[in-house]
mmCIF file of C-alpha atoms and ligand atoms in Angstrom:
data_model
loop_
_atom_site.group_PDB
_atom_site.id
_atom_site.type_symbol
_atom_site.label_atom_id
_atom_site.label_comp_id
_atom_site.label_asym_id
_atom_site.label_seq_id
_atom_site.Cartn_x
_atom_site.Cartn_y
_atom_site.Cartn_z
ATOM 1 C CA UNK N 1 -197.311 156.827 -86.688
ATOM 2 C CA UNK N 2 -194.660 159.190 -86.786
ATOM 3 C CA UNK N 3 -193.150 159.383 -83.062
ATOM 4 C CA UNK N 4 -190.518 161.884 -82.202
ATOM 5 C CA UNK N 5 -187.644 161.602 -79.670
ATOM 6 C CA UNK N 6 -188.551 163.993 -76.656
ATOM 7 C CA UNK N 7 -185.793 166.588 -75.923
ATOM 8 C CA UNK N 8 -185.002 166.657 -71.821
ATOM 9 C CA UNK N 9 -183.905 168.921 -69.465
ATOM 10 C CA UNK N 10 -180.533 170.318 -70.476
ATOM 11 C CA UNK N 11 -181.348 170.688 -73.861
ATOM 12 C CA UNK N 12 -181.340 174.469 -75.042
ATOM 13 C CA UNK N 13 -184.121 173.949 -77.435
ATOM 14 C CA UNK N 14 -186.186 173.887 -74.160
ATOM 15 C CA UNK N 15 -185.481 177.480 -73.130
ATOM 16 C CA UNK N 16 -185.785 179.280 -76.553
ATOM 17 C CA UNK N 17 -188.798 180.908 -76.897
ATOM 18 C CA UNK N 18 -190.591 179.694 -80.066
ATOM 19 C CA UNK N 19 -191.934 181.940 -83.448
ATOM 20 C CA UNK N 20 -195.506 182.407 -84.079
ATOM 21 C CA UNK N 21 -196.522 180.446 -86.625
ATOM 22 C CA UNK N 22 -197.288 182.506 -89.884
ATOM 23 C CA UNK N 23 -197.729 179.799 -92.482
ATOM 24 C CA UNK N 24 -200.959 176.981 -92.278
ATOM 25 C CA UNK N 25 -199.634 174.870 -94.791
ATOM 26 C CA UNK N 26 -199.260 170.928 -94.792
ATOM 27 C CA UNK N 27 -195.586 170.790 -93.059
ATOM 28 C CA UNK N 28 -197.855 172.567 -90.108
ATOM 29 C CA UNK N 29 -200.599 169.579 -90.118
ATOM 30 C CA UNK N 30 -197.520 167.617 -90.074
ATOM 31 C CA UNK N 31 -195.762 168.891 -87.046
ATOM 32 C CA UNK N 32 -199.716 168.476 -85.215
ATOM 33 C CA UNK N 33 -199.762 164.783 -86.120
ATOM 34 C CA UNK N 34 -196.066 164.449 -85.333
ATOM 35 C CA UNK N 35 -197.165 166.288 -81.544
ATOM 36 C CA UNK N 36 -199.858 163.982 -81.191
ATOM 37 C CA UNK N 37 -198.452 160.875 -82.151
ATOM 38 C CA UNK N 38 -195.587 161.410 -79.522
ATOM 39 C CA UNK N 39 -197.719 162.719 -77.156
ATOM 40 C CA UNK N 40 -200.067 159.377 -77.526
ATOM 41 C CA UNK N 41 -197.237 157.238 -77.366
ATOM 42 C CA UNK N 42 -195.002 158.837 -74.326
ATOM 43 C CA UNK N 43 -197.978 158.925 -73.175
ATOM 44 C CA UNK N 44 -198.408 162.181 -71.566
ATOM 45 C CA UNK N 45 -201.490 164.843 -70.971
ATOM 46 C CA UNK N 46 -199.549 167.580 -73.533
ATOM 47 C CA UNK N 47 -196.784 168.373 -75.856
ATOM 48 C CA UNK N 48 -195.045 171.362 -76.903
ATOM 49 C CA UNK N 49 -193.210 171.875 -80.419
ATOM 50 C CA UNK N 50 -189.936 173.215 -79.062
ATOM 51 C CA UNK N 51 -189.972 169.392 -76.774
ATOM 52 C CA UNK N 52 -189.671 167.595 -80.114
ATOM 53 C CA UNK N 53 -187.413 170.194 -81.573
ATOM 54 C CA UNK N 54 -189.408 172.707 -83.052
ATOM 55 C CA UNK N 55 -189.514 176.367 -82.553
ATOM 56 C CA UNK N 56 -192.914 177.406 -83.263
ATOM 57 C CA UNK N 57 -195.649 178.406 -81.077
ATOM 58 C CA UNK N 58 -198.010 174.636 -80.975
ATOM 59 C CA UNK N 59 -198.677 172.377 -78.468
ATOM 60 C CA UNK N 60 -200.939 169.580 -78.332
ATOM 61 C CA UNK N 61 -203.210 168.036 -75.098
ATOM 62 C CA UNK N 62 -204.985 165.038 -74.336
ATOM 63 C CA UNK N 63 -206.691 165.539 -71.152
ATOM 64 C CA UNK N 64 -209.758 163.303 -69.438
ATOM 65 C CA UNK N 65 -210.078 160.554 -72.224
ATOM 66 C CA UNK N 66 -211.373 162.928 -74.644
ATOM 67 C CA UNK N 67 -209.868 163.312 -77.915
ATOM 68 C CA UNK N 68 -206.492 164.779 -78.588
ATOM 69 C CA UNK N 69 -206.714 168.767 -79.393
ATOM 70 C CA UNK N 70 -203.963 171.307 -80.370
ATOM 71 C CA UNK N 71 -203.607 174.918 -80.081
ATOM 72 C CA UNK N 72 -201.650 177.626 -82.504
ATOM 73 C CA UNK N 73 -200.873 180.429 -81.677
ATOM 74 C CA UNK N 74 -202.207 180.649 -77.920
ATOM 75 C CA UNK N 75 -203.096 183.936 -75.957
ATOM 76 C CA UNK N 76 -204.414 183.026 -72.575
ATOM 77 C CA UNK N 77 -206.592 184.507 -69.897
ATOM 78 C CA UNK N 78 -206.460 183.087 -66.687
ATOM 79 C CA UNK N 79 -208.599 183.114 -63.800
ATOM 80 C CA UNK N 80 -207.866 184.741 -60.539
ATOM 81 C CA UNK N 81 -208.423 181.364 -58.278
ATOM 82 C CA UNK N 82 -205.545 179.226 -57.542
ATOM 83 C CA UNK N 83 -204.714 176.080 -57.689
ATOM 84 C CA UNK N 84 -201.976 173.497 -56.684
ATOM 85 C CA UNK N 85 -201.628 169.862 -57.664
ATOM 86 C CA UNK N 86 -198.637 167.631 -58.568
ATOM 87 C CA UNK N 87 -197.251 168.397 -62.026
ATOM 88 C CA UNK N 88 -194.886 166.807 -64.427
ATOM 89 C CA UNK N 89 -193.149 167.036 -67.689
ATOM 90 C CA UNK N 90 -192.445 164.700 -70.793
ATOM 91 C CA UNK N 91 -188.912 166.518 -70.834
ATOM 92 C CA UNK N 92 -188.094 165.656 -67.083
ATOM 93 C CA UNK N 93 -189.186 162.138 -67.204
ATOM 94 C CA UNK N 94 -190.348 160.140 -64.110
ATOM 95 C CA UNK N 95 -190.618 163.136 -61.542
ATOM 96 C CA UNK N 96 -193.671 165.155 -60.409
ATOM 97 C CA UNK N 97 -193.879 168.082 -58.340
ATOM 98 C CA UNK N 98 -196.459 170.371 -57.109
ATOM 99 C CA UNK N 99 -196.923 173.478 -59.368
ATOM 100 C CA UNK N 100 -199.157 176.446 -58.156
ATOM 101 C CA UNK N 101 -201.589 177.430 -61.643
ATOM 102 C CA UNK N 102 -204.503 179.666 -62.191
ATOM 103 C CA UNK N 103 -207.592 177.202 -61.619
ATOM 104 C CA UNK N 104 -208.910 177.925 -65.168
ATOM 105 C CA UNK N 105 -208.022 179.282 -68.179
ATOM 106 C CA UNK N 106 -209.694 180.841 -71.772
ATOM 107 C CA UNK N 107 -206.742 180.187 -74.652
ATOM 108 C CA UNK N 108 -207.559 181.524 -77.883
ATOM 109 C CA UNK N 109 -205.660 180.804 -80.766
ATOM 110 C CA UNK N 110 -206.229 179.317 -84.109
ATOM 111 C CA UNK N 111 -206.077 175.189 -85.211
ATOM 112 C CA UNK N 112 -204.028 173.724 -87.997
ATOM 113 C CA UNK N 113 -206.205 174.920 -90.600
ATOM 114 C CA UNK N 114 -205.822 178.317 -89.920
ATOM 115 C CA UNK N 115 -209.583 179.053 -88.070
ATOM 116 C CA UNK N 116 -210.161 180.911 -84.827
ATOM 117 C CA UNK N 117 -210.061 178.482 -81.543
ATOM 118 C CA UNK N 118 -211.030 178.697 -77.982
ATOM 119 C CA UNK N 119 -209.951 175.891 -75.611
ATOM 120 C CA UNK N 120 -211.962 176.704 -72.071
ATOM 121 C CA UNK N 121 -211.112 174.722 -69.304
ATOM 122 C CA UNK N 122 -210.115 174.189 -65.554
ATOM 123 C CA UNK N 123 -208.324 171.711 -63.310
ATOM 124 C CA UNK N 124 -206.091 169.541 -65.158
ATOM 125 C CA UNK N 125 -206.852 171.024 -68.604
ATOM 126 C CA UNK N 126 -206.349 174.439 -67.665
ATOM 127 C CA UNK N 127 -202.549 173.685 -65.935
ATOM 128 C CA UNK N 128 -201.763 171.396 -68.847
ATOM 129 C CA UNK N 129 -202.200 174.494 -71.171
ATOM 130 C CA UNK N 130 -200.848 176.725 -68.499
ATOM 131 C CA UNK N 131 -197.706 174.225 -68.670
ATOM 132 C CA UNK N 132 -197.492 174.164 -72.303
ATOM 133 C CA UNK N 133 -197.690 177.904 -73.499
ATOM 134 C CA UNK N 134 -195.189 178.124 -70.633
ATOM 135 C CA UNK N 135 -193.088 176.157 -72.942
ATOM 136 C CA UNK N 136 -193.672 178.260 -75.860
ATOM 137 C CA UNK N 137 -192.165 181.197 -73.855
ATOM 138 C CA UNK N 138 -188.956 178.854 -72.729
ATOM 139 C CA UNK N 139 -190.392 178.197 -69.221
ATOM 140 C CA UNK N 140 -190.230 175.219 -67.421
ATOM 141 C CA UNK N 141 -192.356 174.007 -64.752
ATOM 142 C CA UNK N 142 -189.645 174.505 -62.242
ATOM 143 C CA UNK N 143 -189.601 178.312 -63.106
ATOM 144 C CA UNK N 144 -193.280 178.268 -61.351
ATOM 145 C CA UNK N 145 -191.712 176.477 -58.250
ATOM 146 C CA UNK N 146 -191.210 178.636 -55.128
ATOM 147 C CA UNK N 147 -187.553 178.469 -53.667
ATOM 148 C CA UNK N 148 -187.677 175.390 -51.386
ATOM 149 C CA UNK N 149 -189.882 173.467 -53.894
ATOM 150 C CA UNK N 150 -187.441 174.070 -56.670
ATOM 151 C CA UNK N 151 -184.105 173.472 -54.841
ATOM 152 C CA UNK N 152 -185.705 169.919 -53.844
ATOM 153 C CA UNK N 153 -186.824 169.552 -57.495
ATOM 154 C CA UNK N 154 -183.140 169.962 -58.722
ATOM 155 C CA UNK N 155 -182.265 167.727 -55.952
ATOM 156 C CA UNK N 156 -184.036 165.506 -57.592
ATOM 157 C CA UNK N 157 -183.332 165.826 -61.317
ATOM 158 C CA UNK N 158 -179.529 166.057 -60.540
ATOM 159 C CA UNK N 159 -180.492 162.432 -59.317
ATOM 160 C CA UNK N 160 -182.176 161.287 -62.047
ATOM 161 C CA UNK N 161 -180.322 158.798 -64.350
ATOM 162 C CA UNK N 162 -181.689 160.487 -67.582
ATOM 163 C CA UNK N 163 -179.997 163.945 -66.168
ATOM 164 C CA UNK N 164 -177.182 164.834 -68.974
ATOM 165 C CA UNK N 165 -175.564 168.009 -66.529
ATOM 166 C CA UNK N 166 -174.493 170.573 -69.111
ATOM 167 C CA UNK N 167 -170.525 170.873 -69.268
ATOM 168 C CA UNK N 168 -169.376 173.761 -67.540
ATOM 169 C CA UNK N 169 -167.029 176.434 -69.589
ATOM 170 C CA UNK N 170 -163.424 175.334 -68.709
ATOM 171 C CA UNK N 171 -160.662 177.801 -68.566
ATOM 172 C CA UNK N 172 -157.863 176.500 -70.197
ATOM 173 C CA UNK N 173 -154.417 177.391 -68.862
ATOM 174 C CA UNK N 174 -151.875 177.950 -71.823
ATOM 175 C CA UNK N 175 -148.754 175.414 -71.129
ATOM 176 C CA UNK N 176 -146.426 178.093 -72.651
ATOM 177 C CA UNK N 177 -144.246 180.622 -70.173
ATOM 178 C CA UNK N 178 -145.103 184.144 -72.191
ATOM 179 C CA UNK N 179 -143.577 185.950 -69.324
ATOM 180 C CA UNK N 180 -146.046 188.840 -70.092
ATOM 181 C CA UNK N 181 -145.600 188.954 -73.453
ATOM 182 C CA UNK N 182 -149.110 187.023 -74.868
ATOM 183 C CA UNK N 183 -151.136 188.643 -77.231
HETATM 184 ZN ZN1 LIG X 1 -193.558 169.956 -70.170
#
């Protein structure tokens, strides 16, 4: 077991968008059973690399009971239908929102060992991997919010007792008199 601390909201890891991944080598199988272990153990429906601190293009899922998959690499295609359901997000802990997706998906990418992989899927499966490429890119759920939903969403997060608020840049005032003379 090899669980990772979850970065939250606030943290800038979470909007820096991550690097492919060129190498398939054993710190890479590493990172997936690092994702999945923290994933299982939060427990939530997906993970993305840069949530656990890494900046490189993986995320895992564990949607429906099945067994835990992970995708490298994505590309996705989405379909045209809609859909809206309640969302939520290992790195805003505690709070759902709804979160209009594209009802399914096709993601192709590669798995850990390097081969070609498809992941085809709708409903819950398809947002989750809507969600986590998202965070690939440095996008948060609350990016896909429309105005009003969003502005109650950071009602809400400002609320929230794990919510760190980043410190604003202070201007300091020098104590000196220069009397127009600074440099
Ligand atoms: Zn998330």
């Amino acid at each position: 077991m090899s669980v990772k601390p979850i970065r939250l909201f606030g943290d800038p890891v979470l909007r820096t968008p991550a690097e492919p991944v060129r190498d398939f080598d054993t710190e890479l199988r590493r990172l997936v059973k690092d994702l999945t272990d923290t994933m299982l153990d939060a427990p939530g429906a997906g993970l993305a690399a840069p949530q656990i601190g890494v900046g490189l293009r993986v995320f895992t899922y564990h949607v429906d009971d099945n067994e835990p998959g992970h995708l490298i690499n994505p590309s996705l295609d989405l379909s045209s239908e809609g859909d809206e359901d309640d969302e939520g997000c290992l790195s805003f802990p505690g709070l759902a929102f709804p979160v209009k997706r594209a009802w399914g998906v096709v993601a192709k990418g590669f798995n850990m060992y390097g081969d070609p992989l498809t992941i085809e899927g709708t409903e819950l499966l398809a947002r989750c991997v809507q969600h986590e490429t998202d965070h690939l890119d440095g996008i948060l759920f609350i990016d896909r919010m429309d105005s009003a939903q969003r502005k109650a969403a950071m009602k809400a997060i400002r609320e929230a007792e794990w919510f760190d608020p980043p410190t604003r840049p202070r201007v300091r005032v020098s104590p000196h008199e220069t009397r127009g003379q600074a440099f």
